[in-house]
Coordinates of C-alpha atoms in Angstrom, one line a residue:
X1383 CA 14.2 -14.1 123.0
X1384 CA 10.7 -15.0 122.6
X1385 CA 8.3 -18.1 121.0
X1386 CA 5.3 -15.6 121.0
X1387 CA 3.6 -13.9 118.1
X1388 CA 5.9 -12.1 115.3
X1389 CA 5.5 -8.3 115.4
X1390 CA 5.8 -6.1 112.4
X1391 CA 9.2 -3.9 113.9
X1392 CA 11.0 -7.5 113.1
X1393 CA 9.7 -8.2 109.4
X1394 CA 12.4 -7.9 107.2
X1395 CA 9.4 -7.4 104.5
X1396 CA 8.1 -4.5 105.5
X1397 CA 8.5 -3.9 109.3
X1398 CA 11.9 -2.0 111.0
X1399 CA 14.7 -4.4 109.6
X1400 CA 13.9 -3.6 106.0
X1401 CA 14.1 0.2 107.0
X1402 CA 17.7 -0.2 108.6
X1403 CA 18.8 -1.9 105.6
X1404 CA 17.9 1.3 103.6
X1405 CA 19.7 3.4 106.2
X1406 CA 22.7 1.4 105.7
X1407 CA 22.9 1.8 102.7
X1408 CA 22.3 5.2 102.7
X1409 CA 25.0 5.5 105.1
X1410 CA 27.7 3.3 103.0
X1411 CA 26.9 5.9 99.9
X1412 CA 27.5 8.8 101.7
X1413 CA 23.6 9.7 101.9
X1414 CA 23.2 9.5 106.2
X1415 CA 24.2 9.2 109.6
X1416 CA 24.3 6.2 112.0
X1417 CA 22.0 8.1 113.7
X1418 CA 19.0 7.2 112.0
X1419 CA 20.5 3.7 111.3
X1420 CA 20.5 3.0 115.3
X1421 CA 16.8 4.5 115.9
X1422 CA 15.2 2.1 113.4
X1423 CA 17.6 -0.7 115.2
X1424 CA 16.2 0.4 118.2
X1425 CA 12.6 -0.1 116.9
X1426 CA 13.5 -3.8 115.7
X1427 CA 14.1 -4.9 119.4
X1428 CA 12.1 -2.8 121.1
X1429 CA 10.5 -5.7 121.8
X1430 CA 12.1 -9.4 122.7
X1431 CA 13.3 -10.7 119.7
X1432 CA 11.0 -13.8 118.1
X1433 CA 13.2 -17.4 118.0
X1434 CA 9.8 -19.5 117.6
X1435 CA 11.2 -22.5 114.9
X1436 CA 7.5 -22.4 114.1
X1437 CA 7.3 -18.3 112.6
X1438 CA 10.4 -17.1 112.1
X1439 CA 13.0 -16.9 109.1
X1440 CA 15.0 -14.8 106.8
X1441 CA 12.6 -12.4 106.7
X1442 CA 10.9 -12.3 110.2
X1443 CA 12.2 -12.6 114.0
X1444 CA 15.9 -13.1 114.6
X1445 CA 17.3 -13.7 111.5
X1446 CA 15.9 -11.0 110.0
X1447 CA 17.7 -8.7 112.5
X1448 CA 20.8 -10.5 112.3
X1449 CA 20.9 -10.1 109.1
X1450 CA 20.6 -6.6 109.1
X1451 CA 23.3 -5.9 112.0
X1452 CA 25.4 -8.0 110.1
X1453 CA 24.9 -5.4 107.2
X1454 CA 25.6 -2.8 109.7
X1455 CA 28.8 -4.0 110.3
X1456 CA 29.0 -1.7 113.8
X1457 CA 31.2 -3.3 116.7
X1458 CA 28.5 -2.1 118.9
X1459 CA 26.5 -5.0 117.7
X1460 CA 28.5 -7.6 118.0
X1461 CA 27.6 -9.0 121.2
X1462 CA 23.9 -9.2 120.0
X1463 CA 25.0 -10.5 116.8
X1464 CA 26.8 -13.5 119.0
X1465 CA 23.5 -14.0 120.9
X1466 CA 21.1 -14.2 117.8
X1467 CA 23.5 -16.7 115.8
X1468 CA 23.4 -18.8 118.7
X1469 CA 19.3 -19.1 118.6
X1470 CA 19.3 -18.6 114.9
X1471 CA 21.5 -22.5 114.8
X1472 CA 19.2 -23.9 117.3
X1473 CA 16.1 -23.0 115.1
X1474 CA 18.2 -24.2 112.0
X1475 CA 18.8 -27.5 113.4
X1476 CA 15.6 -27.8 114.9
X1477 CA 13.7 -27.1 111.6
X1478 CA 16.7 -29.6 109.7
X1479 CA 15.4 -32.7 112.1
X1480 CA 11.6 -31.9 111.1
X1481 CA 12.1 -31.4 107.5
X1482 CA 14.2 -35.4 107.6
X1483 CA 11.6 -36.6 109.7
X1484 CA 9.2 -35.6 107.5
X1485 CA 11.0 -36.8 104.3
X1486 CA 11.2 -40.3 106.2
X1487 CA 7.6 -40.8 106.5
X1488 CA 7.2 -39.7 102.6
X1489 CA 4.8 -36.8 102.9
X1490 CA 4.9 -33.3 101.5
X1491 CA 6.8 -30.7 102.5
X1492 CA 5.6 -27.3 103.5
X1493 CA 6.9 -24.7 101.6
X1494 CA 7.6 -22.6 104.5
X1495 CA 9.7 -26.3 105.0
X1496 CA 12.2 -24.7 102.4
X1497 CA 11.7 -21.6 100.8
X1498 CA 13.3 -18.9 100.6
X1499 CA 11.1 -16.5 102.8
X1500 CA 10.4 -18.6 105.7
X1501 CA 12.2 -21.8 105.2
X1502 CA 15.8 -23.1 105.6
X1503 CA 16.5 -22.0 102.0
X1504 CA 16.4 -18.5 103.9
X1505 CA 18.2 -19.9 106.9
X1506 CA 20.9 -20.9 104.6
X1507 CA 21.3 -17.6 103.4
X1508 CA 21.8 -16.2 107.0
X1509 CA 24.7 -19.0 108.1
X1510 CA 26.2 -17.8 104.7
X1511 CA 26.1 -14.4 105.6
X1512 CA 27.5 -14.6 108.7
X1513 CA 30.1 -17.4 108.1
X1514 CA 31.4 -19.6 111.3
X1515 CA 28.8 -21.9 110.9
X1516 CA 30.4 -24.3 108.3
X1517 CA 29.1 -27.8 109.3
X1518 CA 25.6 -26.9 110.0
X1519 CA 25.5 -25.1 106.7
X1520 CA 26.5 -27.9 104.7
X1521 CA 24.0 -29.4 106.4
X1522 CA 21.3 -27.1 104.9
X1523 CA 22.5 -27.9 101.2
X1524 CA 22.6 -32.2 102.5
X1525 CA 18.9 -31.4 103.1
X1526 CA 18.0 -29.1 99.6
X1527 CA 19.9 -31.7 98.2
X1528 CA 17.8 -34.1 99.1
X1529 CA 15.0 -32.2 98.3
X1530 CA 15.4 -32.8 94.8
X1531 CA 14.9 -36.3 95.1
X1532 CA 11.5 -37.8 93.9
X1533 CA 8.7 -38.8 96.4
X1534 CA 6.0 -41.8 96.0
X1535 CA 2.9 -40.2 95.8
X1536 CA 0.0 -42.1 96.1
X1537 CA -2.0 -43.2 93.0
X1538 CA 0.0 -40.2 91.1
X1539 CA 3.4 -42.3 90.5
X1540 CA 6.1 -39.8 91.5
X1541 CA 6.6 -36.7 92.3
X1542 CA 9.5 -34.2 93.1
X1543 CA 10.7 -33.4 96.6
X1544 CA 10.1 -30.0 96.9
X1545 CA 6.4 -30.6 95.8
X1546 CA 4.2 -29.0 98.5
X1547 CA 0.9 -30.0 99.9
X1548 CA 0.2 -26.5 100.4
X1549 CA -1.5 -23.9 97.6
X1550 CA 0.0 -21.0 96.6
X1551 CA -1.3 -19.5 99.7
X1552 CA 1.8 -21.1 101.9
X1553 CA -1.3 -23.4 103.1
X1554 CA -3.2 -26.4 102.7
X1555 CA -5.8 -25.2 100.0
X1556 CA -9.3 -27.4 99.1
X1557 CA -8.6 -25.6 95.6
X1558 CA -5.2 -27.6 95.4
X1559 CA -6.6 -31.0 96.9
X1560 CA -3.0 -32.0 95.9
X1561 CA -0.8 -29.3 96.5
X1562 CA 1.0 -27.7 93.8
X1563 CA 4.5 -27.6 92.4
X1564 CA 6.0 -23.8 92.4
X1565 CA 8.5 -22.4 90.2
X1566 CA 9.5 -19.2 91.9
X1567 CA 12.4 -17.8 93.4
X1568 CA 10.4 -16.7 96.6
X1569 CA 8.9 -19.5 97.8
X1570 CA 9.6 -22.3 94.9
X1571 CA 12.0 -24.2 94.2
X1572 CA 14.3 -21.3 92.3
X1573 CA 15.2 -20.0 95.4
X1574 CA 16.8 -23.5 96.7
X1575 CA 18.3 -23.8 92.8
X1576 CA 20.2 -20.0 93.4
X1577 CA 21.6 -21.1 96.9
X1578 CA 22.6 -24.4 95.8
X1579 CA 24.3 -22.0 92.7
X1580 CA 26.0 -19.5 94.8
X1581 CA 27.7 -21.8 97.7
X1582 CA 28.7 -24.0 94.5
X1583 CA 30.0 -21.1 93.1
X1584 CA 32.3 -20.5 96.7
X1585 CA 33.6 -23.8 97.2
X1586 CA 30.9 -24.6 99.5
X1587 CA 29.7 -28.3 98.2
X1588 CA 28.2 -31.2 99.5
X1589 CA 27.8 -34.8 97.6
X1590 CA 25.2 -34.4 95.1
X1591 CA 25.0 -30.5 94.8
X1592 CA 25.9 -29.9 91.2
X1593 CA 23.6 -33.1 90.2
X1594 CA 20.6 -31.8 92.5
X1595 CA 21.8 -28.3 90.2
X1596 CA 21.2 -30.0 86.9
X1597 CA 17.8 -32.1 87.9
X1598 CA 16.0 -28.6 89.0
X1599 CA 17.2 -27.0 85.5
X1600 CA 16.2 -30.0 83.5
X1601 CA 12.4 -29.2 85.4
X1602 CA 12.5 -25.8 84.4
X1603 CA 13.7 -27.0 81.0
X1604 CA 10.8 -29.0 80.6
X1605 CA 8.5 -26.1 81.9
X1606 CA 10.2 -23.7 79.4
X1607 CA 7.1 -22.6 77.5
X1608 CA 6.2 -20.0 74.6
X1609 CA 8.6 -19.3 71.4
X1610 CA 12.6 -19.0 71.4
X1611 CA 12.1 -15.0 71.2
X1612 CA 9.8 -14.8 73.9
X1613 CA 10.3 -18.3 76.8
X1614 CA 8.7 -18.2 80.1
X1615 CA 7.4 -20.2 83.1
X1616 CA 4.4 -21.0 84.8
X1617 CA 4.1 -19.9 88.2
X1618 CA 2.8 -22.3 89.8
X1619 CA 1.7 -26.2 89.3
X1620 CA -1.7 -28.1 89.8
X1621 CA -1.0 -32.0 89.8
X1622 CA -3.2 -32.1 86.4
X1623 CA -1.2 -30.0 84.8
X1624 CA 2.2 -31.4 86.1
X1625 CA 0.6 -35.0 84.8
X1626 CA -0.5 -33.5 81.4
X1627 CA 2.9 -31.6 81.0
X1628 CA 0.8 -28.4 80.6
X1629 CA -0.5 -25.2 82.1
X1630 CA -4.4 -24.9 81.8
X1631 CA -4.9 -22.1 84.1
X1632 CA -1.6 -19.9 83.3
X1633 CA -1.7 -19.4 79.3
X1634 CA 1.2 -16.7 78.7
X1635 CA 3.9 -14.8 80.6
X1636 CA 2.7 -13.0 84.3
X1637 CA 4.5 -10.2 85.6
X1638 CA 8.2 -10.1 85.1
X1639 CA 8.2 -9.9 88.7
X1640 CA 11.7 -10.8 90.8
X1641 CA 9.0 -13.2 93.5
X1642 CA 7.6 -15.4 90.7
X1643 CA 8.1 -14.4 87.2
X1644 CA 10.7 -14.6 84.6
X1645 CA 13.0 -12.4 85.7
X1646 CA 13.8 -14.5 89.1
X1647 CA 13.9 -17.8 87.3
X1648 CA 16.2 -16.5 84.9
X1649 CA 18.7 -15.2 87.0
X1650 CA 18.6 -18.7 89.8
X1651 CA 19.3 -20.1 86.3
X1652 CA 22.2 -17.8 85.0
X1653 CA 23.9 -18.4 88.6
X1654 CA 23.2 -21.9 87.9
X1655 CA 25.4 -21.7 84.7
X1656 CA 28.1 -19.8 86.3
X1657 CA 28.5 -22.3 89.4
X1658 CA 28.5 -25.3 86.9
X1659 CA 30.4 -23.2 84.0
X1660 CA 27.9 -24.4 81.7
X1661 CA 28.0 -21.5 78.5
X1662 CA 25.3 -22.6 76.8
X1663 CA 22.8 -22.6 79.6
X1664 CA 24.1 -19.3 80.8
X1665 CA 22.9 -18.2 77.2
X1666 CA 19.7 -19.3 77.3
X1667 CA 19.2 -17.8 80.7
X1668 CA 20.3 -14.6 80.0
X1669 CA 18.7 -14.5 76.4
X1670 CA 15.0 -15.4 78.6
X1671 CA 15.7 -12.5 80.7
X1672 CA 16.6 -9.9 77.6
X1673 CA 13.6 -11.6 75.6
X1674 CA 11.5 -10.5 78.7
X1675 CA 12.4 -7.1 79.3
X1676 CA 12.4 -6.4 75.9
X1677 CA 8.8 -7.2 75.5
X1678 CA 6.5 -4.8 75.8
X1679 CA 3.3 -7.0 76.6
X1680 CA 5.3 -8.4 79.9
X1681 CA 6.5 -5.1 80.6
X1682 CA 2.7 -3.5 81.0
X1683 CA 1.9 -6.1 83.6
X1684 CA 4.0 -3.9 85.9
X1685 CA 1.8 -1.6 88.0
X1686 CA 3.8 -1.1 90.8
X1687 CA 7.6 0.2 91.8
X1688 CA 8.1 -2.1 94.3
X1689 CA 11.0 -4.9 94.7
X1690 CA 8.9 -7.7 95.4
X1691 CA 6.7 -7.3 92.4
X1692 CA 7.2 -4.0 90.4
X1693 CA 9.9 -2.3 88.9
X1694 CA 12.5 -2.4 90.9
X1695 CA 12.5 -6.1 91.7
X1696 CA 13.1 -6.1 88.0
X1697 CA 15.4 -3.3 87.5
X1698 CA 17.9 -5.0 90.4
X1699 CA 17.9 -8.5 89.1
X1700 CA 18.6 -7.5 85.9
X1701 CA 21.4 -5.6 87.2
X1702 CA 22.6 -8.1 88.5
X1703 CA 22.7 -10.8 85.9
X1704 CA 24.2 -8.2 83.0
X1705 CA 26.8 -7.9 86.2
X1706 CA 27.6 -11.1 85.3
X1707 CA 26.7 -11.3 81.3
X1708 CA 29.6 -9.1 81.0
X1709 CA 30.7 -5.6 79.2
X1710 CA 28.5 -4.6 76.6
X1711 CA 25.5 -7.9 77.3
X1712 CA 22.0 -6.6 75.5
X1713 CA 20.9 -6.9 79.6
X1714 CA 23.5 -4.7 80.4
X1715 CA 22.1 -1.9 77.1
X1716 CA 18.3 -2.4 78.4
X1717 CA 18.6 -1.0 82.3
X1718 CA 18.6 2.7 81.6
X1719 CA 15.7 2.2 79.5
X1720 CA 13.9 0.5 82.6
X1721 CA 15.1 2.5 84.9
X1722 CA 13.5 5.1 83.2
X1723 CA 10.2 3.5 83.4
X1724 CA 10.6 2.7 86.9
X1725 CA 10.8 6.7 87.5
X1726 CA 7.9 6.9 85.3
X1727 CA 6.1 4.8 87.5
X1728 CA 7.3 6.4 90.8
X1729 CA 6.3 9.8 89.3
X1730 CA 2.4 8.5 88.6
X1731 CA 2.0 6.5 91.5
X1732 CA 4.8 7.2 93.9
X1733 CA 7.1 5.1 95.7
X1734 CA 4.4 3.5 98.5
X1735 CA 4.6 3.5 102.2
X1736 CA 7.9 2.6 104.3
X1737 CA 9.2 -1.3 103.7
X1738 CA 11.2 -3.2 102.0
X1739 CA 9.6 -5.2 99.8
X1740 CA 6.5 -3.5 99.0
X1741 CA 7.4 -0.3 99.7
X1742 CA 9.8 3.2 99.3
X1743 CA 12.5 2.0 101.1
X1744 CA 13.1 -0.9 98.9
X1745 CA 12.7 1.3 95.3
X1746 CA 15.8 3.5 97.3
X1747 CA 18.0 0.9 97.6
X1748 CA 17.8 -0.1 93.8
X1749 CA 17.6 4.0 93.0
X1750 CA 21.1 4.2 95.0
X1751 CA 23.2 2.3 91.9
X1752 CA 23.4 3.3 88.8
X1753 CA 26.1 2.0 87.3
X1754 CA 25.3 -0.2 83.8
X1755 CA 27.9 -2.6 83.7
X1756 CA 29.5 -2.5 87.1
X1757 CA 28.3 -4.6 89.7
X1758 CA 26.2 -2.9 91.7
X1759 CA 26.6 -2.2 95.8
X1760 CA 26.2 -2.7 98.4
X1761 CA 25.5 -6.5 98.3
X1762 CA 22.3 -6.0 100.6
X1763 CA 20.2 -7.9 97.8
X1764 CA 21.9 -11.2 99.1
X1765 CA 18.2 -11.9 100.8
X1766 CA 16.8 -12.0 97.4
X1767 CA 19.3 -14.7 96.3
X1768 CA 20.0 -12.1 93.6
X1769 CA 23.9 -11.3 94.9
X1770 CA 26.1 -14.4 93.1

């Protein structure tokens, strides 16, 4: 292991891990060998594999490669699996004792503090992948938890918990003198929303989940903005506008994009509904997400394939919540229609270089289901917080 600079064969988001995962699931669908699985293993720790608290996450150093092995599922790679979840715990409890100290001296958190990229939303994710490491998980959901409690902000009254001092850069910004609050599954407060959702959903609760649940809805209620037949959220938050209780910059739907837009918000709030069997939210989350892909103005802001932002970030989240709409959901009716359109788009632009995110390997692992109703395999989206 290694505290030194991250490399690009260990970025889940476009390096070597996000590769593998491809492979794998080529190789669970009958598509490939373990041959080309292990060489694109090889390549992710060609190098020593980065531990640094201070760079890695989900998506970059160790955890990114465990969670991949774990995918892999090979005995071969157990012993390495063993050795990363050990160092993977230490940088979880490491980044738990900042994030309280930090909350006790009432500043801001970083959103690499908790999202779901870089932060302990993402670390979460891997202890609940891997399983074994009960205790320190709950104590991940004690800290998002307490994220959702206010914060004393000077000369602004209050403001909530997971509001960053950072811009939507992931850094302090002299354009956001005062931070922002960020909506998004990605690196907003969705993606701690979806993991509180889906460990409520498995038994997995700590004191306060299902409340800290209900107060991040009841913000995205509040934020719910345009017309019954066509609902969406800003992306992101100045303090003027959160005092005002209105967007100035942000004046209709962005991209129905899985990162920030509609499509990702609706789903962390459909699993939201499942976990606290709540019908009529579940309705209104699901009808947001039909009411967005059936709009043809949101739809044109898609100029990519890509999962992170293009097509198939949209065609694989909507998969996934008419998964759980049930037989015969309008979300459920629309996906051939998309999926057309992201073949349209792959056809006139192709698929983009190797990765995961951004790039070809990504639009393959959507490509490989095409079921309508079913729920669709295998569950490697559980990175996106998209697998309930």
């Amino acid at each position: 292991m290694t505290g030194g600079p991250l490399r690009q064969e260990q970025s889940l988001y476009a390096g070597a891990p996000g590769i593998a995962l491809r492979h794998i699931a080529d190789v669970q669908a009958g598509h490939g060998g373990w041959e080309a699985l292990h060489a694109w293993v090889t390549a992710m720790v060609r190098h020593p594999v980065n531990a640094d608290p201070d760079v890695c996450g989900l998506f970059e150093g160790a955890p990114a490669i465990a969670y991949v092995l774990h995918l892999a599922d090979r005995p071969s790679y157990a012993p390495a699996l063993l050795t990363l979840d050990h160092h993977i715990a230490a940088v979880t409890r490491l980044r738990l004792r900042a994030a309280h100290e930090r909350i006790a001296r009432e500043e801001l958190p970083r959103l690499r503090e908790y999202d779901l990229i870089s932060g302990l939303t993402g670390l979460g994710v891997h202890l609940l992948t891997r399983g074994g490491h009960d205790a320190l998980l709950l104590e991940v959901l004690d800290y998002l938890v307490a994220l959702t409690d206010p914060v004393p902000a000077t000369g602004h009254g209050v403001l909530p918990g997971w509001w960053t001092g950072d811009g939507p850069g992931l850094r302090p910004s002299p354009r956001w003198p005062d931070g922002h609050g960020n909506l998004g599954l990605a690196h907003g407060i969705c993606g701690p929303l979806a993991f509180l959702a889906i460990t409520l959903r498995r038994g997995i609760v700590v004191p306060g989940q299902a409340g800290a649940i209900r107060s991040i809805c009841t913000t995205l209620d509040q934020w719910c903005l345009g017309t019954q037949g066509r609902p969406w959220w800003p992306e992101t938050l100045s303090l003027d506008e959160w005092k005002a209780r209105t967007p100035r910059r942000q004046q209709g739907p962005g991209r129905p994009s899985w990162c920030y837009g509609t499509p990702g918000i609706a789903r962390a709030r459909q699993l939201a509904a499942l976990a606290l069997g709540d019908a009529a939210l579940q309705h209104q989350a699901e009808a947001a997400l039909t009411a967005c892909v059936t709009d043809e103005q949101q739809l044109a802001r898609l100029t990519d394939a890509s999962l992170c932002h293009g097509w198939a970030g949209l065609v694989r989240t909507v998969q996934r919540a008419a998964a759980d709409a049930g037989p015969g959901s309008a979300l459920g009716a629309s996906l051939p229609g998309l999926r057309a359109r992201m073949r349209d788009c792959l056809q006139q632009s192709g698929p983009g270089p190797p990765g995961l995110m951004e790039g070809a390997d990504g639009v393959r692992l959507t490509q490989l289901d095409t079921g309508v109703n079913t729920t669709p395999t295998p569950r490697w989206d559980a990175c996106l917080l998209l697998d309930g």
